[in-house]
Short mmCIF file of C-alpha atoms and ligand atoms in Angstrom, two decimals:
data_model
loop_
_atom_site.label_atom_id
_atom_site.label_comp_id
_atom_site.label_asym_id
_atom_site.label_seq_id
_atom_site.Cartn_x
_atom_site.Cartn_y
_atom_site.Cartn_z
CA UNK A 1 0.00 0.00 0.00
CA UNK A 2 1.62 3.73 -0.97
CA UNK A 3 2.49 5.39 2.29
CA UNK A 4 1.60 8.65 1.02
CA UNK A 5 0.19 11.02 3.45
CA UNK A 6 -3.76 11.27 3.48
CA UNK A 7 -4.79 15.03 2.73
CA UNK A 8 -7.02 15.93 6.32
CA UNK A 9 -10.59 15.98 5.47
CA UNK A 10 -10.50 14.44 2.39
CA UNK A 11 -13.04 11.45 2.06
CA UNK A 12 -10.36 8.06 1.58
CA UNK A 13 -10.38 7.11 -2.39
CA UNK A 14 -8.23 4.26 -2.67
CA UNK A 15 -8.28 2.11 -6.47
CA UNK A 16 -9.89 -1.25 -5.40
CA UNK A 17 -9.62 -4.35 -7.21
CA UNK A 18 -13.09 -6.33 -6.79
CA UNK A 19 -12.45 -9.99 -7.52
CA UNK A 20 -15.36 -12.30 -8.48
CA UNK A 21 -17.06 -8.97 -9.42
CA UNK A 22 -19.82 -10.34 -11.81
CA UNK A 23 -20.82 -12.34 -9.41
CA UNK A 24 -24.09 -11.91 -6.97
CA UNK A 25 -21.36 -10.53 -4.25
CA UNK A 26 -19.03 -8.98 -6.40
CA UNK A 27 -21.43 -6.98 -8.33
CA UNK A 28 -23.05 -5.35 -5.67
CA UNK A 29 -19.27 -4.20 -3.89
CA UNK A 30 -18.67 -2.59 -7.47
CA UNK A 31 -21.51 -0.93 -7.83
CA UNK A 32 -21.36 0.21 -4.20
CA UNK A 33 -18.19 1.38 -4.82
CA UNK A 34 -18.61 3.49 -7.83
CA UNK A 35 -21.78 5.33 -5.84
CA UNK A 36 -18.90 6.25 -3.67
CA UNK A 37 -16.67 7.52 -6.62
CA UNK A 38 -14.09 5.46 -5.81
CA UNK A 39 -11.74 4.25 -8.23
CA UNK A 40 -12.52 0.59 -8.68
CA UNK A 41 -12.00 -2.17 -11.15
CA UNK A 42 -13.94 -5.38 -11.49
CA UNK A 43 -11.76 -8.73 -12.46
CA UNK A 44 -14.66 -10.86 -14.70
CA UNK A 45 -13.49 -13.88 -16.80
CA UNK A 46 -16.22 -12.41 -19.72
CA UNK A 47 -16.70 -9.18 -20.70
CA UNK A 48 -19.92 -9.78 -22.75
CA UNK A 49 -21.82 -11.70 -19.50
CA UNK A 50 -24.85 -10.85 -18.33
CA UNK A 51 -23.42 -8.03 -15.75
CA UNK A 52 -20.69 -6.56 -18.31
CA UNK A 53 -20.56 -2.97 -16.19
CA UNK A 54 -18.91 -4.56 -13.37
CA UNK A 55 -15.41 -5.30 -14.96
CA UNK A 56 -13.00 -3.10 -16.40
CA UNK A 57 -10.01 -6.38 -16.05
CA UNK A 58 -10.86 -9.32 -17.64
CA UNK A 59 -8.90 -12.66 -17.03
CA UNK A 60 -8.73 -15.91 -14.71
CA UNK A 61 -7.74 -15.75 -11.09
CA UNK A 62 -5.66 -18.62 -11.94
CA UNK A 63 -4.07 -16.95 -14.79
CA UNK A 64 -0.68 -14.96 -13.07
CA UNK A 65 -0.34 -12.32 -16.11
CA UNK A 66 -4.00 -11.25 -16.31
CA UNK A 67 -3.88 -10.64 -12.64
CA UNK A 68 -0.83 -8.63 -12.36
CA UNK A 69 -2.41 -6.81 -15.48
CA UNK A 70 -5.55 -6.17 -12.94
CA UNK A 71 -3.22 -5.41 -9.85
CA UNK A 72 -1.34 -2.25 -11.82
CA UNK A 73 -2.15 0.64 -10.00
CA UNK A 74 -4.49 -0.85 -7.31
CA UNK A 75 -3.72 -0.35 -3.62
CA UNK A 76 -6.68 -2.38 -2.34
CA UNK A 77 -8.09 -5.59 -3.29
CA UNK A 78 -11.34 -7.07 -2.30
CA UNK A 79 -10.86 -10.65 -2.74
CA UNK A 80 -13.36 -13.22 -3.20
CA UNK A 81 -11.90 -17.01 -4.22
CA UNK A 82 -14.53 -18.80 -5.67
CA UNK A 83 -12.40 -21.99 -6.57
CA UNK A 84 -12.85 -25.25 -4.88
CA UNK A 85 -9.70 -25.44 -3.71
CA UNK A 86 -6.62 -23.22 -2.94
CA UNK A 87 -3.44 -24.96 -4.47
CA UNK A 88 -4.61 -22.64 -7.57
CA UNK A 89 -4.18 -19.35 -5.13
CA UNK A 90 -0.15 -19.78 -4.96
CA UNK A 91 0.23 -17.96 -8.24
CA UNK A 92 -2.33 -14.91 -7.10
CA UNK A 93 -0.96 -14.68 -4.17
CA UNK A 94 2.35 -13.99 -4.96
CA UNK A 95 1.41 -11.21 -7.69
CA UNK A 96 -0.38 -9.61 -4.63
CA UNK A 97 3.07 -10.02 -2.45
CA UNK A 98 4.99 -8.20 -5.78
CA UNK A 99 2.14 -5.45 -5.68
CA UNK A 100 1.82 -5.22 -2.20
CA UNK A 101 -1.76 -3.64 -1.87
CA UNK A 102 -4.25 -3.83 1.81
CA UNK A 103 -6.34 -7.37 1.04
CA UNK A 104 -9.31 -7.94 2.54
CA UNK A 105 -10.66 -11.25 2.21
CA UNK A 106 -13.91 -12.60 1.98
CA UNK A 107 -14.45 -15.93 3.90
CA UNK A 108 -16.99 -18.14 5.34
CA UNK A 109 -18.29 -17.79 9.42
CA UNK A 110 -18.36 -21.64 8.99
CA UNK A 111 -14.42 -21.65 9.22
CA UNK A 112 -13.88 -23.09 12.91
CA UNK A 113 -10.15 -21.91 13.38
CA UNK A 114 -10.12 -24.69 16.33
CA UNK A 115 -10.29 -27.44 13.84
CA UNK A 116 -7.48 -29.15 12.34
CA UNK A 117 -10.04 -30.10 9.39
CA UNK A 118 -13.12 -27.77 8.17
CA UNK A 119 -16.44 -29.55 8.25
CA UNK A 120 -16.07 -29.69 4.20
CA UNK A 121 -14.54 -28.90 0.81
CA UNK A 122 -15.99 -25.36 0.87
CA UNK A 123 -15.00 -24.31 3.71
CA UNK A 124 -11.81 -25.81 4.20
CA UNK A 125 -10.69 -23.26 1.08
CA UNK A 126 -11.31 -20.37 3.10
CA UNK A 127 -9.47 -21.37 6.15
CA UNK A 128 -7.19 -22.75 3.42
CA UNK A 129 -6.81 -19.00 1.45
CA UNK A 130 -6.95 -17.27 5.17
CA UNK A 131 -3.73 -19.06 6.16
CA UNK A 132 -2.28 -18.80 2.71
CA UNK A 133 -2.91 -14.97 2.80
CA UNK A 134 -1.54 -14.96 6.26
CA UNK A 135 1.47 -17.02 5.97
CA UNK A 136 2.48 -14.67 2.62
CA UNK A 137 2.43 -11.96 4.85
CA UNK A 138 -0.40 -9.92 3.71
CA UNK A 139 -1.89 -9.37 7.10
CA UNK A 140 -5.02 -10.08 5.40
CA UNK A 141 -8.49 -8.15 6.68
CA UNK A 142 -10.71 -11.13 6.80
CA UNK A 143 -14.60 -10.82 6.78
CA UNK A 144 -16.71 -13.88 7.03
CA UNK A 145 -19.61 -13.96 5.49
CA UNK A 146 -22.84 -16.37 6.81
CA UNK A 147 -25.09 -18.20 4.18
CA UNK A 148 -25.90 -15.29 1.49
CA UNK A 149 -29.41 -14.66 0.85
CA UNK A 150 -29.10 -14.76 -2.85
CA UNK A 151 -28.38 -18.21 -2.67
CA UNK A 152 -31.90 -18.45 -3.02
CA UNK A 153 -31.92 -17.21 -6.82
CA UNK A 154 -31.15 -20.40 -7.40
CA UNK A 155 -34.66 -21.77 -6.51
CA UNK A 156 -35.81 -19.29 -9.42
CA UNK A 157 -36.50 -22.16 -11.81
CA UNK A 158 -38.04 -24.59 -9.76
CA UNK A 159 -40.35 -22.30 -8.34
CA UNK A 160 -41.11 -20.94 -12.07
CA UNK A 161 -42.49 -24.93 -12.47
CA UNK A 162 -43.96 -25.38 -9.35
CA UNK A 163 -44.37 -24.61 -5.33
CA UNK A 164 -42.43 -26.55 -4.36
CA UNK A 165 -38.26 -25.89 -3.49
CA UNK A 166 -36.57 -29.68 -3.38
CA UNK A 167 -32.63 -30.05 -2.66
CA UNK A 168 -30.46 -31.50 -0.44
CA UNK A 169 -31.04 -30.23 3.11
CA UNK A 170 -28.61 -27.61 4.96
CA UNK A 171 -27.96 -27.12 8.72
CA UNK A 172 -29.91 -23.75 9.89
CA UNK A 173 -27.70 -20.71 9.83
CA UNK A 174 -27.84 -17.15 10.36
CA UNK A 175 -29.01 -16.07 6.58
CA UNK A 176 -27.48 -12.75 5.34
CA UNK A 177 -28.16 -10.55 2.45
CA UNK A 178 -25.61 -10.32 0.09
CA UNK A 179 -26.59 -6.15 0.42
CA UNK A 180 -25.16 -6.10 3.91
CA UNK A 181 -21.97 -7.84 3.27
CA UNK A 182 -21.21 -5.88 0.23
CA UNK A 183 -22.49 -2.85 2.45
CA UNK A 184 -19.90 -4.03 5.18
CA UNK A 185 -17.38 -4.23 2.32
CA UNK A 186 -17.46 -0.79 1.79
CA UNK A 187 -17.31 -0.09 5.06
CA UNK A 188 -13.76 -1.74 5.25
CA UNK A 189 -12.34 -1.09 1.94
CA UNK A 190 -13.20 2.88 2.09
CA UNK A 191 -12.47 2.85 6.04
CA UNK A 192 -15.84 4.47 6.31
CA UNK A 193 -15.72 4.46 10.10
CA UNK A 194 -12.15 5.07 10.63
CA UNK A 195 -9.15 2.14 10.44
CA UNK A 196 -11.20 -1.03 11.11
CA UNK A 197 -9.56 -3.24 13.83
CA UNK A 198 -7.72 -6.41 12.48
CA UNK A 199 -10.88 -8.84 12.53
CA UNK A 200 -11.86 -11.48 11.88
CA UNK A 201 -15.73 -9.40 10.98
CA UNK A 202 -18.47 -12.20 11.30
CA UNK A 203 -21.31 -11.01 8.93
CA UNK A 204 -24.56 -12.69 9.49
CA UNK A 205 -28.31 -12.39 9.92
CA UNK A 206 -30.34 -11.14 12.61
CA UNK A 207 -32.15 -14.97 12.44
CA UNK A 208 -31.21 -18.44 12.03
CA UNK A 209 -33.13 -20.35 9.73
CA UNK A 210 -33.25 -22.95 8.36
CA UNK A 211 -34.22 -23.90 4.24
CA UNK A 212 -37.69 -24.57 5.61
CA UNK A 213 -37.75 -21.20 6.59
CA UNK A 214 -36.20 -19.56 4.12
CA UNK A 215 -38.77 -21.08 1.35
CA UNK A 216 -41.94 -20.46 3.32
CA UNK A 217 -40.88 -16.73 4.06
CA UNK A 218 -40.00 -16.59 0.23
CA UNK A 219 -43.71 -17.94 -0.23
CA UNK A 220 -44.65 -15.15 1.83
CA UNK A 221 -43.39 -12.31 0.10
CA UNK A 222 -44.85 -13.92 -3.43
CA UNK A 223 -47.78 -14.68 -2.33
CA UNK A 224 -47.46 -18.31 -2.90
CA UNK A 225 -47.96 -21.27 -0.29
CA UNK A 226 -44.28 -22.37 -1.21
CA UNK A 227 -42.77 -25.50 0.55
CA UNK A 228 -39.05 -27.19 1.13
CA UNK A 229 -38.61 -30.65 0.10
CA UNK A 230 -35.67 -32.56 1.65
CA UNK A 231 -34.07 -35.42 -1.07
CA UNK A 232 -31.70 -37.73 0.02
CA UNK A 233 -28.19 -36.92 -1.50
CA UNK A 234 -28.68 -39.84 -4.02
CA UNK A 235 -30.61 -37.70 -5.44
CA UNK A 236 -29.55 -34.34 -4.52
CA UNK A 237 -26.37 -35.35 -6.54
CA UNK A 238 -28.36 -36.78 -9.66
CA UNK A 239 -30.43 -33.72 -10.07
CA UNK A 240 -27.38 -31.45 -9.56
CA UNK A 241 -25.55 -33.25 -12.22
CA UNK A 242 -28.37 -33.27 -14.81
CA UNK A 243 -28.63 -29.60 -14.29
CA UNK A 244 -25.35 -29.31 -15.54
CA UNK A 245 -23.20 -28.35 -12.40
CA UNK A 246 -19.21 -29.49 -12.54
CA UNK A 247 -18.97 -32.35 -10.21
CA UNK A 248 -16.08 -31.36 -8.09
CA UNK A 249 -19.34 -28.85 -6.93
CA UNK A 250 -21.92 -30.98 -6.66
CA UNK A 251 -19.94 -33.43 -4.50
CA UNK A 252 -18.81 -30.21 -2.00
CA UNK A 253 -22.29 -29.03 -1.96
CA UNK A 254 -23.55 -32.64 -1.09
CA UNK A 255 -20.59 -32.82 1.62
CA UNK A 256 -22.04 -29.42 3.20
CA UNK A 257 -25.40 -30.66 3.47
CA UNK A 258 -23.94 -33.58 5.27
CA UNK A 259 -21.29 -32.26 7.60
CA UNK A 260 -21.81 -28.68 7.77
CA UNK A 261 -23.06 -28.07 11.56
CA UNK A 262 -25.85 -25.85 12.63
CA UNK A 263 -24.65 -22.59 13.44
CA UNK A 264 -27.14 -20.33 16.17
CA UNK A 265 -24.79 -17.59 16.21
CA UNK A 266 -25.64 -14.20 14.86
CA UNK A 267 -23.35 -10.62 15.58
CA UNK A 268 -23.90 -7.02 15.19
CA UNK A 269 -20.34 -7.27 12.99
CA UNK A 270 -23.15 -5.52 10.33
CA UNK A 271 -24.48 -2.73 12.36
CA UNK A 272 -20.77 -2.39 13.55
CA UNK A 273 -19.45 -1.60 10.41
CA UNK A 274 -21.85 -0.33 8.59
CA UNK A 275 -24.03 2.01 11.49
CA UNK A 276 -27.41 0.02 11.02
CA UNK A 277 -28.63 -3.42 11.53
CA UNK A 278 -28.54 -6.29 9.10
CA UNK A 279 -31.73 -6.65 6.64
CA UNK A 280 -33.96 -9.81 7.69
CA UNK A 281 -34.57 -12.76 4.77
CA UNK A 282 -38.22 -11.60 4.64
CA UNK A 283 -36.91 -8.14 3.64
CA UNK A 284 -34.91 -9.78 0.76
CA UNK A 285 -37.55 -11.64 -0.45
CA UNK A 286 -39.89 -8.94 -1.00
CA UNK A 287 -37.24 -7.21 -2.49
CA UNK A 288 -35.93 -9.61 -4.84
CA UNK A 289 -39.65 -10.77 -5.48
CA UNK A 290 -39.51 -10.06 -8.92
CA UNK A 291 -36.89 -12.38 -9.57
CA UNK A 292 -39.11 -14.92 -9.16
CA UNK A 293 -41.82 -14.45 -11.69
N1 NAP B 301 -22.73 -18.23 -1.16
C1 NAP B 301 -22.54 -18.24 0.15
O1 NAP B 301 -23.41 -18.59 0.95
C2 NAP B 301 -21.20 -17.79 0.67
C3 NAP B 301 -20.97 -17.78 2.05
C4 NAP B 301 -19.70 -17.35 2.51
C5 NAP B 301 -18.72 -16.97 1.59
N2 NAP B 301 -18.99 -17.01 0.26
C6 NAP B 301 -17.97 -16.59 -0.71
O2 NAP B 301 -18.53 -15.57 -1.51
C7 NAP B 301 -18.11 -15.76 -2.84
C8 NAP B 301 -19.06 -15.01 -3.75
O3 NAP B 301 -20.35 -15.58 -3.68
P1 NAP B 301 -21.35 -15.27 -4.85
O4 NAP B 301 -22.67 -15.82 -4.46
O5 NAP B 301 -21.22 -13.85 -5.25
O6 NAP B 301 -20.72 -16.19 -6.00
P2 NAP B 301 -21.05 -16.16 -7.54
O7 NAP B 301 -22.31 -15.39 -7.81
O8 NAP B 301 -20.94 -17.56 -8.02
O9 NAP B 301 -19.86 -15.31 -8.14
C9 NAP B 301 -18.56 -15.79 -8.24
C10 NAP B 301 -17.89 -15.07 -9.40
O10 NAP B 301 -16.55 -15.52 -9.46
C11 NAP B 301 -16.22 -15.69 -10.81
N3 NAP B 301 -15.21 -16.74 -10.99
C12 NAP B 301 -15.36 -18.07 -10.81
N4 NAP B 301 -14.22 -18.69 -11.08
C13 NAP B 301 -13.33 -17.74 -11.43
C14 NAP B 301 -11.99 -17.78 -11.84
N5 NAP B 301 -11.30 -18.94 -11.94
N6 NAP B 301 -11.37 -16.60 -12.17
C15 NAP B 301 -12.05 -15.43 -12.09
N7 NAP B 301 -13.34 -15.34 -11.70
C16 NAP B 301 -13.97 -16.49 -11.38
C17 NAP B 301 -17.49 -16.07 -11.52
O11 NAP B 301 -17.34 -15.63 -12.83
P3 NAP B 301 -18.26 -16.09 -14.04
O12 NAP B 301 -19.38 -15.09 -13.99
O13 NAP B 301 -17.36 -15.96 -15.22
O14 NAP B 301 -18.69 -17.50 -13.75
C18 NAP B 301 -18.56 -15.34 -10.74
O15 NAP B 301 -18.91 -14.12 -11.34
C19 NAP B 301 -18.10 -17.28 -2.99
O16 NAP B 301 -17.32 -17.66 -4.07
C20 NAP B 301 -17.51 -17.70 -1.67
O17 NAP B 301 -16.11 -17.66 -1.79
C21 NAP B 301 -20.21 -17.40 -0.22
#
């Protein structure tokens, strides 16, 4: 990060990288961002997908040239891994050791940093890319982010056919809306509130709920007597597969919905960061109603 002096009074404008920024996180951090007229660039792999404002950088995470293309200039990156594992991260990571900008990371609450092994694929990455991050000495800013709300978007087409949600069954968890995590984001990346302390941020919900929950309060808000139906993973896994999803996925989603534990904890890390308290799933729903039709 440039040790130049901060002019006094001046709001802080630092160039962000947004990784992952097409994406249902990503996308909403960018365009927070820009609101804020801060300089920011977007890392997508396509420039003609469906959310083609959000990059400016185009390229691979894996791919060592197109990021230190992204990283020239930047002094902060907001990075979210979306890869199933973190061998890939090596070469990333040291472009952002060469470039030297402030990281803060995006993780998962689930990460239990007692446990010698995470509770599954997913979230052993992100203890995985936290220690990586750590051990390059990055000092990483980490904020861990509960279940996101718009995980729900991908009910859209079943509920387009039919009331009824069916999947493989997760642990309840403190829900939160992707708004407040990107809102948190912001928070952190434009050190809205002054320098935030080192972390770790746990971003959740005000309420735990469970998929049950989560589908009747989405029934709710459309009007609709919706209703979650719990498949074995036999066929959890066959229907993920015929809907076209990569394997290596599908079999870390079905080990989540076995060993993922319940989690009853919710913080005010939102409200903390941000100066208000975290949206409830109902309030999403009605929100992102439309989405549904
Ligand atoms: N979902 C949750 O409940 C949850 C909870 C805690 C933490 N997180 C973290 O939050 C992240 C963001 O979640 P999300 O819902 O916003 O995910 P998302 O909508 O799937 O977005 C991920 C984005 O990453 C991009 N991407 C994938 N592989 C890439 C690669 N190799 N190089 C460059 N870009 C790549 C994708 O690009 P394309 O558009 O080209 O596919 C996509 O736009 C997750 O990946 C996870 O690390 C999620």
């Amino acid at each position: 990060m440039p040790d130049t002096p901060r002019p006094t009074g001046a709001p802080f404008r630092p160039s962000i990288l947004v990784t992952g920024a097409a994406g249902n996180l990503g996308r909403e951090v960018v365009d927070r961002l820009r609101a804020h007229g801060a300089p920011v660039r977007g890392l997508v792999r396509d420039q003609t997908g469906p959310h083609p404002g959000a990059g400016q950088a185009t390229g691979d995470l894996t791919d060592a040239a197109a990021v230190r293309a992204a990283l020239v200039g930047i002094d902060t990156v907001f990075l979210i891994w979306p890869l199933l594992d973190s061998a890939p991260a090596h070469d990333l990571v040291a472009e952002l050791v060469a470039a030297a900008p402030r990281v803060v990371y995006l993780s998962s609450t689930a990460v239990d940093d007692e446990a010698a092994r995470q509770s599954d694929p997913v979230v052993q990455v992100h203890a995985d890319m936290e220690a990586l991050l750590r051990d390059a000495g990055l000092r990483p800013l980490v904020l861990r982010s509960d279940t996101l709300a718009s995980n729900a978007r991908g009910w859209a087409q079943q509920l387009r056919a039919g009331d009824v949600v069916s999947g493989p069954d997760m642990a309840p968890t403190a829900v939160v809306d992707e708004r407040d995590v990107a809102d948190a984001a912001v928070a952190v990346l434009l050190e809205q509130h002054g320098q935030p302390d080192d972390g770790p941020y746990l971003l959740t919900g005000p309420e735990v709920l469970s998929r049950t929950d989560q589908v009747a309060l989405l029934g709710a808000a459309l009007r609709r007597r919706l209703r979650f139906r719990a498949v074995t993973t036999d066929l959890a896994r066959s229907q993920m597969l015929a809907d076209g999803r990569p394997e290596r996925l599908v079999e870390a989603l079905i080990s989540a919905s076995v060993h993922r534990p319940a989690s009853h904890r919710t913080t005010d890390h939102i409200e903390r960061l941000t100066g208000r308290p975290a949206r409830t799933f109902a309030r999403w729903a009605v929100d992102r109603a439309a989405e549904f039709s």
